[in-house]
Amino acid sequence: MTPVASERPPIAAILALGLTQIIGYGTLYYSFSILALDMARGLDWSAEWIFGALSAALLIGGLAAPAMGKWIDRFGAGRVMTLGSAIAAIALAGCAFAPGKVAFVIALIAVETASNLVQYGAAFALLVQIRPRVAQRSITYLTLIGGFASTIFWPITAALHAHFSWQSVYLIFAAINLLVCLPIHTWLARSAGHRGTGEKSGATRRIEPSLPAAARTPAFILMVTGFALESFVNAALLVHMVPVMSALGLGAMAVMVGTLFGPSQVMSRFINMVFGGSLPQLMLAVISAVLLPAALVILLLTAPSVPGAVVFAVVFGLGSGLSSIVQGTLTLALFGSEGYGQRQGKVMSARLAVSSTAPFALAFLMGNIGVSWSLSITAGLGAAAVAALLAIRPLMRMPVAAQTALARGEP
């Protein structure tokens, strides 16, 4: 690879990964909300129990993420994603053929575990392994494409479900993962040309950490804390956005306003792609974290105003869209490309463990203390995420004496 080529994002890989991300998120995550009620009827469950099963599957999948991160570093993200596509297809078929509730839950856990092998965490690691020096730009481009997953797969799932049972839809999705995603991931695994982030052709391929060695552990804890709290706020509102706005007096307009969220996510990624190239990743992370609680405050202060709700949906979408980028790029910027997969696995585990509880937690709060207080608490958690990310900045400027004291565990 020539020096010039190494500075260009791998466009073919990004486009191929973009397709698999749309399919991965669309078939393994977004389709569930369309099919859930039919699943519940078929299994003789309530809607609450079927979503509870999804939360449990997400939590267990999150706990497995650190091990998957180690596999990515050891074997290469392309190989892991290839395996993930095969497991995803088998797991979707397992859900479709499940004879009862226990078998369905086991298959659903396999679906959400496989999702960690094929979705953003693994895809970001693959882009880092292919061309580390342009990985931040590559991740931005990829998230711009992946942002269309819900826009594409919600109507596709609904259209298929109008003619087929949920089991048949899942079998169609299993075939798509097997016939489209698996060959693409196999090709990408071969194109990567190495096994993992620990096996580079030379030091010039690596991204070095921007943090002093003694500051990396506290900085990582702060980063994971910030991302986990952000994920809680994001997950809670994604599930309850329309009910929350309805409860605040917006009525039928809540659904229309809610549709602005998806385009705002994509718009934030496009703006960042065009104008955010020179912005430090930590600053971008702080901006994305600020937007989420700011949007909730706007909603609380303006409800039941429709213009206020529109601003809320747009601002929240902007924050959510940026968040998915920085959760891949900040790790690279702060800690470098060495061991990237393992770090992303730990980040993903914390995020999924926290966010899997968010829909239930917000529903519980709203049922007991009301919508306004519940949103205020959620906004407070978002503000705590901002504080955690801001606390990383002083660690980047830590004097040598302070680094030595921190390494020794001194106050």
XYZ file of C-alpha atoms in Angstrom:
411
model
C 0.000 0.000 0.000
C 1.457 3.390 -0.984
C 1.697 6.224 1.592
C -0.891 8.228 -0.340
C -3.344 5.333 -0.505
C -2.898 4.682 3.226
C -4.215 8.178 3.960
C -7.453 7.626 2.036
C -10.508 6.031 3.643
C -11.147 2.537 2.203
C -14.305 3.495 0.318
C -15.124 0.009 -0.977
C -14.844 -1.449 2.522
C -16.954 1.378 3.982
C -19.716 0.893 1.410
C -19.717 -2.874 1.914
C -19.753 -2.480 5.686
C -22.495 0.128 5.371
C -24.719 -2.427 3.663
C -24.042 -5.048 6.332
C -24.690 -2.506 9.105
C -28.064 -1.606 7.616
C -28.925 -5.306 7.402
C -27.440 -6.091 10.814
C -29.276 -3.380 12.712
C -32.396 -3.766 10.617
C -32.796 -7.536 11.008
C -31.348 -8.052 14.490
C -32.693 -4.982 16.306
C -35.136 -2.637 14.574
C -37.373 -5.393 13.224
C -38.156 -6.601 16.746
C -40.421 -3.666 17.603
C -42.562 -4.358 14.499
C -42.848 -8.092 15.146
C -43.001 -8.070 18.965
C -46.785 -8.061 19.410
C -47.230 -10.975 17.003
C -44.412 -12.809 18.818
C -46.153 -12.197 22.151
C -49.448 -13.582 20.836
C -47.767 -16.651 19.404
C -45.933 -17.369 22.657
C -48.941 -16.479 24.836
C -47.004 -13.665 26.499
C -47.844 -10.069 27.309
C -46.067 -7.288 25.435
C -44.204 -6.404 28.635
C -42.772 -9.929 28.882
C -41.615 -10.025 25.274
C -39.778 -6.701 25.683
C -38.449 -7.962 29.002
C -36.984 -10.930 27.142
C -35.309 -8.516 24.721
C -33.835 -6.521 27.638
C -32.472 -9.710 29.193
C -30.977 -10.755 25.844
C -29.354 -7.348 25.393
C -27.916 -7.512 28.913
C -26.443 -10.997 28.437
C -25.099 -9.996 25.033
C -23.457 -6.996 26.669
C -21.780 -9.149 29.299
C -20.236 -11.232 26.520
C -18.868 -8.162 24.689
C -15.422 -7.994 26.411
C -14.608 -11.553 25.336
C -15.668 -10.699 21.807
C -13.387 -7.673 21.877
C -10.451 -9.951 22.694
C -11.376 -12.185 19.761
C -11.384 -9.153 17.470
C -7.845 -8.221 18.547
C -6.619 -11.811 18.319
C -8.243 -13.081 15.135
C -9.185 -9.870 13.309
C -12.549 -8.135 13.106
C -13.276 -9.470 9.618
C -13.119 -13.092 10.741
C -15.214 -12.337 13.820
C -17.844 -10.580 11.686
C -17.926 -13.534 9.294
C -18.602 -15.874 12.206
C -21.172 -13.389 13.529
C -23.128 -13.440 10.272
C -23.380 -17.226 10.420
C -24.457 -17.156 14.089
C -26.997 -14.397 13.358
C -28.598 -16.464 10.597
C -28.757 -19.571 12.814
C -30.125 -17.564 15.765
C -32.874 -15.911 13.705
C -33.880 -19.325 12.374
C -33.776 -20.617 15.939
C -36.269 -17.950 17.015
C -38.525 -18.822 14.103
C -38.518 -22.551 14.877
C -38.574 -22.208 18.682
C -41.208 -24.620 20.064
C -41.770 -22.644 23.258
C -40.814 -19.705 25.443
C -37.539 -21.092 26.824
C -36.211 -22.026 23.389
C -37.267 -18.616 22.036
C -35.430 -16.730 24.803
C -32.280 -18.812 24.266
C -32.404 -18.079 20.532
C -33.056 -14.381 21.218
C -29.983 -14.262 23.468
C -28.019 -15.774 20.573
C -29.410 -13.062 18.252
C -28.275 -10.228 20.531
C -24.926 -11.894 21.179
C -24.383 -12.239 17.428
C -25.284 -8.576 16.980
C -22.153 -7.633 18.951
C -20.117 -9.553 16.386
C -21.521 -7.785 13.324
C -22.665 -4.293 14.336
C -20.802 -1.023 14.952
C -18.347 -2.221 17.612
C -16.857 -4.879 15.334
C -17.215 -2.738 12.197
C -15.310 0.170 13.799
C -12.542 -2.231 14.823
C -12.308 -3.544 11.260
C -11.871 -0.014 9.899
C -9.151 0.605 12.491
C -7.418 -2.612 11.444
C -7.607 -1.794 7.727
C -6.294 1.811 7.872
C -5.791 3.173 11.401
C -4.701 6.659 10.380
C -7.969 7.433 8.591
C -10.200 5.328 10.838
C -11.918 8.350 12.414
C -13.070 9.597 9.019
C -13.996 6.063 7.970
C -16.141 5.603 11.086
C -17.937 8.877 10.379
C -18.716 7.771 6.816
C -19.909 4.374 8.030
C -22.286 5.795 10.637
C -23.739 8.102 7.995
C -24.708 5.041 5.943
C -25.770 2.960 8.935
C -28.085 5.736 10.097
C -30.578 4.661 7.441
C -31.109 1.209 9.009
C -34.345 2.102 10.808
C -35.614 4.188 7.883
C -35.147 1.222 5.532
C -35.992 -1.777 7.707
C -39.030 -0.537 9.622
C -41.101 -0.275 6.405
C -39.506 -3.447 4.939
C -40.375 -5.413 8.071
C -43.909 -3.992 8.160
C -44.449 -4.803 4.471
C -43.203 -8.376 4.882
C -45.246 -8.857 8.040
C -48.385 -7.788 6.178
C -48.038 -10.959 4.079
C -46.057 -13.371 6.270
C -45.928 -14.522 9.883
C -43.148 -13.209 12.122
C -41.481 -16.617 11.862
C -41.353 -16.366 8.069
C -40.009 -12.819 8.273
C -37.217 -13.986 10.589
C -36.369 -16.804 8.173
C -36.139 -14.286 5.318
C -33.840 -12.148 7.470
C -31.747 -15.218 8.337
C -31.271 -15.858 4.608
C -30.222 -12.233 4.024
C -27.572 -12.456 6.750
C -26.314 -15.732 5.314
C -26.382 -14.828 1.612
C -25.429 -11.126 1.742
C -23.580 -10.293 4.951
C -21.509 -13.460 5.342
C -19.868 -13.224 1.855
C -19.153 -9.511 2.364
C -17.550 -10.110 5.749
C -15.532 -13.000 4.310
C -14.220 -10.703 1.571
C -13.401 -7.974 4.101
C -11.584 -10.484 6.312
C -9.350 -11.403 3.388
C -8.875 -7.758 2.379
C -7.745 -6.770 5.863
C -4.663 -8.909 5.345
C -3.839 -9.422 9.052
C -5.253 -11.135 12.094
C -5.832 -8.309 14.530
C -4.923 -4.878 15.815
C -1.921 -6.329 17.588
C -0.359 -7.445 14.283
C 0.582 -4.438 12.231
C 3.035 -4.155 9.378
C 4.938 -1.451 11.243
C 4.751 1.417 13.696
C 3.610 3.771 10.960
C 0.293 1.892 10.775
C -0.520 2.491 14.443
C -2.306 5.361 16.098
C -0.465 6.266 19.293
C -2.358 7.154 22.508
C -2.820 10.846 23.290
C -2.908 10.166 27.040
C 0.101 9.593 29.303
C 0.328 5.975 30.476
C -0.552 6.748 34.112
C -3.723 8.608 33.095
C -5.180 5.910 30.853
C -6.972 3.849 33.489
C -8.828 6.775 35.147
C -9.544 8.272 31.732
C -10.979 4.971 30.519
C -13.216 4.705 33.591
C -14.474 8.247 33.026
C -15.066 7.610 29.323
C -16.970 4.374 29.954
C -19.048 6.089 32.652
C -19.915 8.956 30.325
C -20.833 6.658 27.442
C -22.908 4.366 29.688
C -24.935 7.278 31.078
C -25.415 8.664 27.571
C -26.640 5.262 26.407
C -29.127 5.133 29.285
C -30.622 8.499 28.313
C -30.663 7.601 24.621
C -32.202 4.143 25.089
C -34.842 5.380 27.548
C -36.088 8.101 25.220
C -35.883 6.044 22.022
C -38.413 3.572 23.414
C -40.634 6.106 25.175
C -40.289 9.193 22.968
C -43.844 9.190 21.583
C -45.530 8.191 24.893
C -43.547 10.886 26.747
C -44.579 13.629 24.357
C -48.190 12.412 24.416
C -48.184 12.494 28.214
C -46.910 16.077 28.112
C -49.975 17.129 26.127
C -48.865 16.876 22.497
C -51.484 14.262 21.616
C -51.531 13.028 18.028
C -48.700 15.418 17.071
C -46.291 13.314 19.128
C -45.971 10.702 16.383
C -45.311 13.316 13.695
C -42.720 15.085 15.825
C -41.046 11.775 16.657
C -40.361 11.104 12.979
C -37.873 14.008 13.006
C -35.494 12.047 15.244
C -34.088 9.720 12.544
C -33.340 12.408 9.927
C -31.708 14.525 12.657
C -29.371 11.645 13.483
C -28.275 11.385 9.866
C -27.989 15.175 9.570
C -25.631 15.345 12.573
C -23.363 12.728 11.015
C -23.354 14.567 7.676
C -22.522 17.892 9.359
C -19.701 16.226 11.272
C -18.404 14.611 8.083
C -18.269 17.964 6.274
C -17.251 20.365 9.046
C -15.990 18.302 11.977
C -12.680 17.074 10.605
C -10.554 19.455 12.681
C -12.574 19.141 15.879
C -10.889 17.121 18.661
C -12.776 13.919 19.394
C -13.091 14.707 23.109
C -14.736 18.028 22.267
C -17.099 16.249 19.876
C -17.922 13.742 22.629
C -18.738 16.547 25.062
C -20.947 18.289 22.488
C -22.881 15.096 21.793
C -23.328 14.506 25.532
C -24.538 18.077 26.144
C -27.185 17.875 23.421
C -29.091 14.992 25.068
C -29.942 16.602 28.443
C -30.319 19.979 26.705
C -33.039 18.469 24.516
C -34.870 17.131 27.589
C -34.716 20.530 29.284
C -36.141 22.151 26.139
C -39.021 19.652 26.130
C -39.756 20.183 29.823
C -39.709 23.973 29.548
C -41.815 24.247 26.385
C -44.383 21.404 26.651
C -47.051 21.186 25.326
C -45.713 23.513 22.616
C -45.369 21.760 19.248
C -42.464 23.998 18.088
C -40.696 23.222 21.365
C -41.214 19.504 20.813
C -39.838 19.840 17.272
C -36.693 21.490 18.647
C -36.432 18.717 21.245
C -36.644 15.946 18.621
C -34.078 17.627 16.373
C -31.597 18.403 19.171
C -31.966 14.933 20.674
C -31.449 13.361 17.245
C -28.330 15.462 16.679
C -26.882 14.339 20.012
C -27.747 10.703 19.427
C -26.248 10.737 15.940
C -22.959 12.223 17.143
C -22.839 9.839 20.089
C -22.680 6.772 17.853
C -19.632 8.287 16.112
C -17.622 9.362 19.145
C -18.166 6.056 20.921
C -15.953 4.628 18.197
C -13.540 7.487 17.569
C -12.818 8.763 21.099
C -11.430 5.387 22.184
C -9.067 5.471 19.206
C -8.021 9.094 19.803
C -7.320 8.663 23.523
C -5.874 5.153 23.696
C -4.568 4.440 20.192
C -5.145 1.520 17.851
C -3.293 -1.139 19.885
C -5.876 -3.271 21.712
C -8.751 -1.275 20.212
C -11.080 -4.270 19.906
C -10.715 -5.252 23.552
C -11.364 -1.702 24.741
C -14.422 -1.396 22.512
C -15.699 -4.671 23.925
C -15.499 -3.258 27.458
C -17.199 -0.028 26.373
C -19.952 -1.967 24.609
C -20.474 -4.200 27.645
C -20.979 -1.244 29.981
C -23.227 0.562 27.519
C -25.466 -2.432 26.861
C -25.646 -3.404 30.541
C -26.864 0.077 31.462
C -29.021 0.812 28.416
C -30.844 -2.522 28.639
C -32.392 -1.349 31.930
C -33.305 2.104 30.641
C -36.740 1.471 29.040
C -38.005 -0.357 32.138
C -36.454 2.206 34.504
C -38.063 5.189 32.764
C -41.421 3.416 32.556
C -41.220 2.648 36.302
C -40.336 6.257 37.138
C -43.105 7.682 34.968
C -45.626 5.362 36.596
C -44.617 6.394 40.113
C -43.432 10.027 40.069
C -44.811 11.386 36.796
C -43.354 12.337 33.438
C -41.818 15.703 34.383
C -39.838 14.421 37.356
C -38.801 11.323 35.410
C -37.423 13.434 32.562
C -35.680 15.703 35.065
C -33.883 12.716 36.600
C -32.972 11.452 33.132
C -31.608 14.887 32.217
C -29.563 14.821 35.437
C -28.000 11.530 34.372
C -27.202 13.118 31.014
C -25.510 16.025 32.805
C -23.449 13.519 34.814
C -22.274 12.042 31.494
C -21.080 15.496 30.424
C -19.188 15.929 33.714
C -17.480 12.532 33.313
C -16.269 13.357 29.795
C -15.119 16.853 30.803
C -13.037 15.322 33.598
C -10.879 13.561 30.988
C -9.443 16.837 29.690
C -7.221 17.616 32.730
C -5.736 14.123 32.502
C -4.454 14.910 29.000
C -2.458 17.835 30.416
C -1.235 16.062 33.557
C 2.212 17.209 34.718
C 4.945 14.570 35.013
C 4.931 14.726 38.837
C 1.180 14.129 38.921
C 1.545 11.224 36.506
C 4.088 9.597 38.815
C 1.867 10.102 41.866
C -1.143 8.659 40.043
C 0.847 5.628 38.930
C 1.864 5.038 42.561
C -1.724 5.428 43.754
C -0.929 8.578 45.772
C -3.602 11.282 46.306
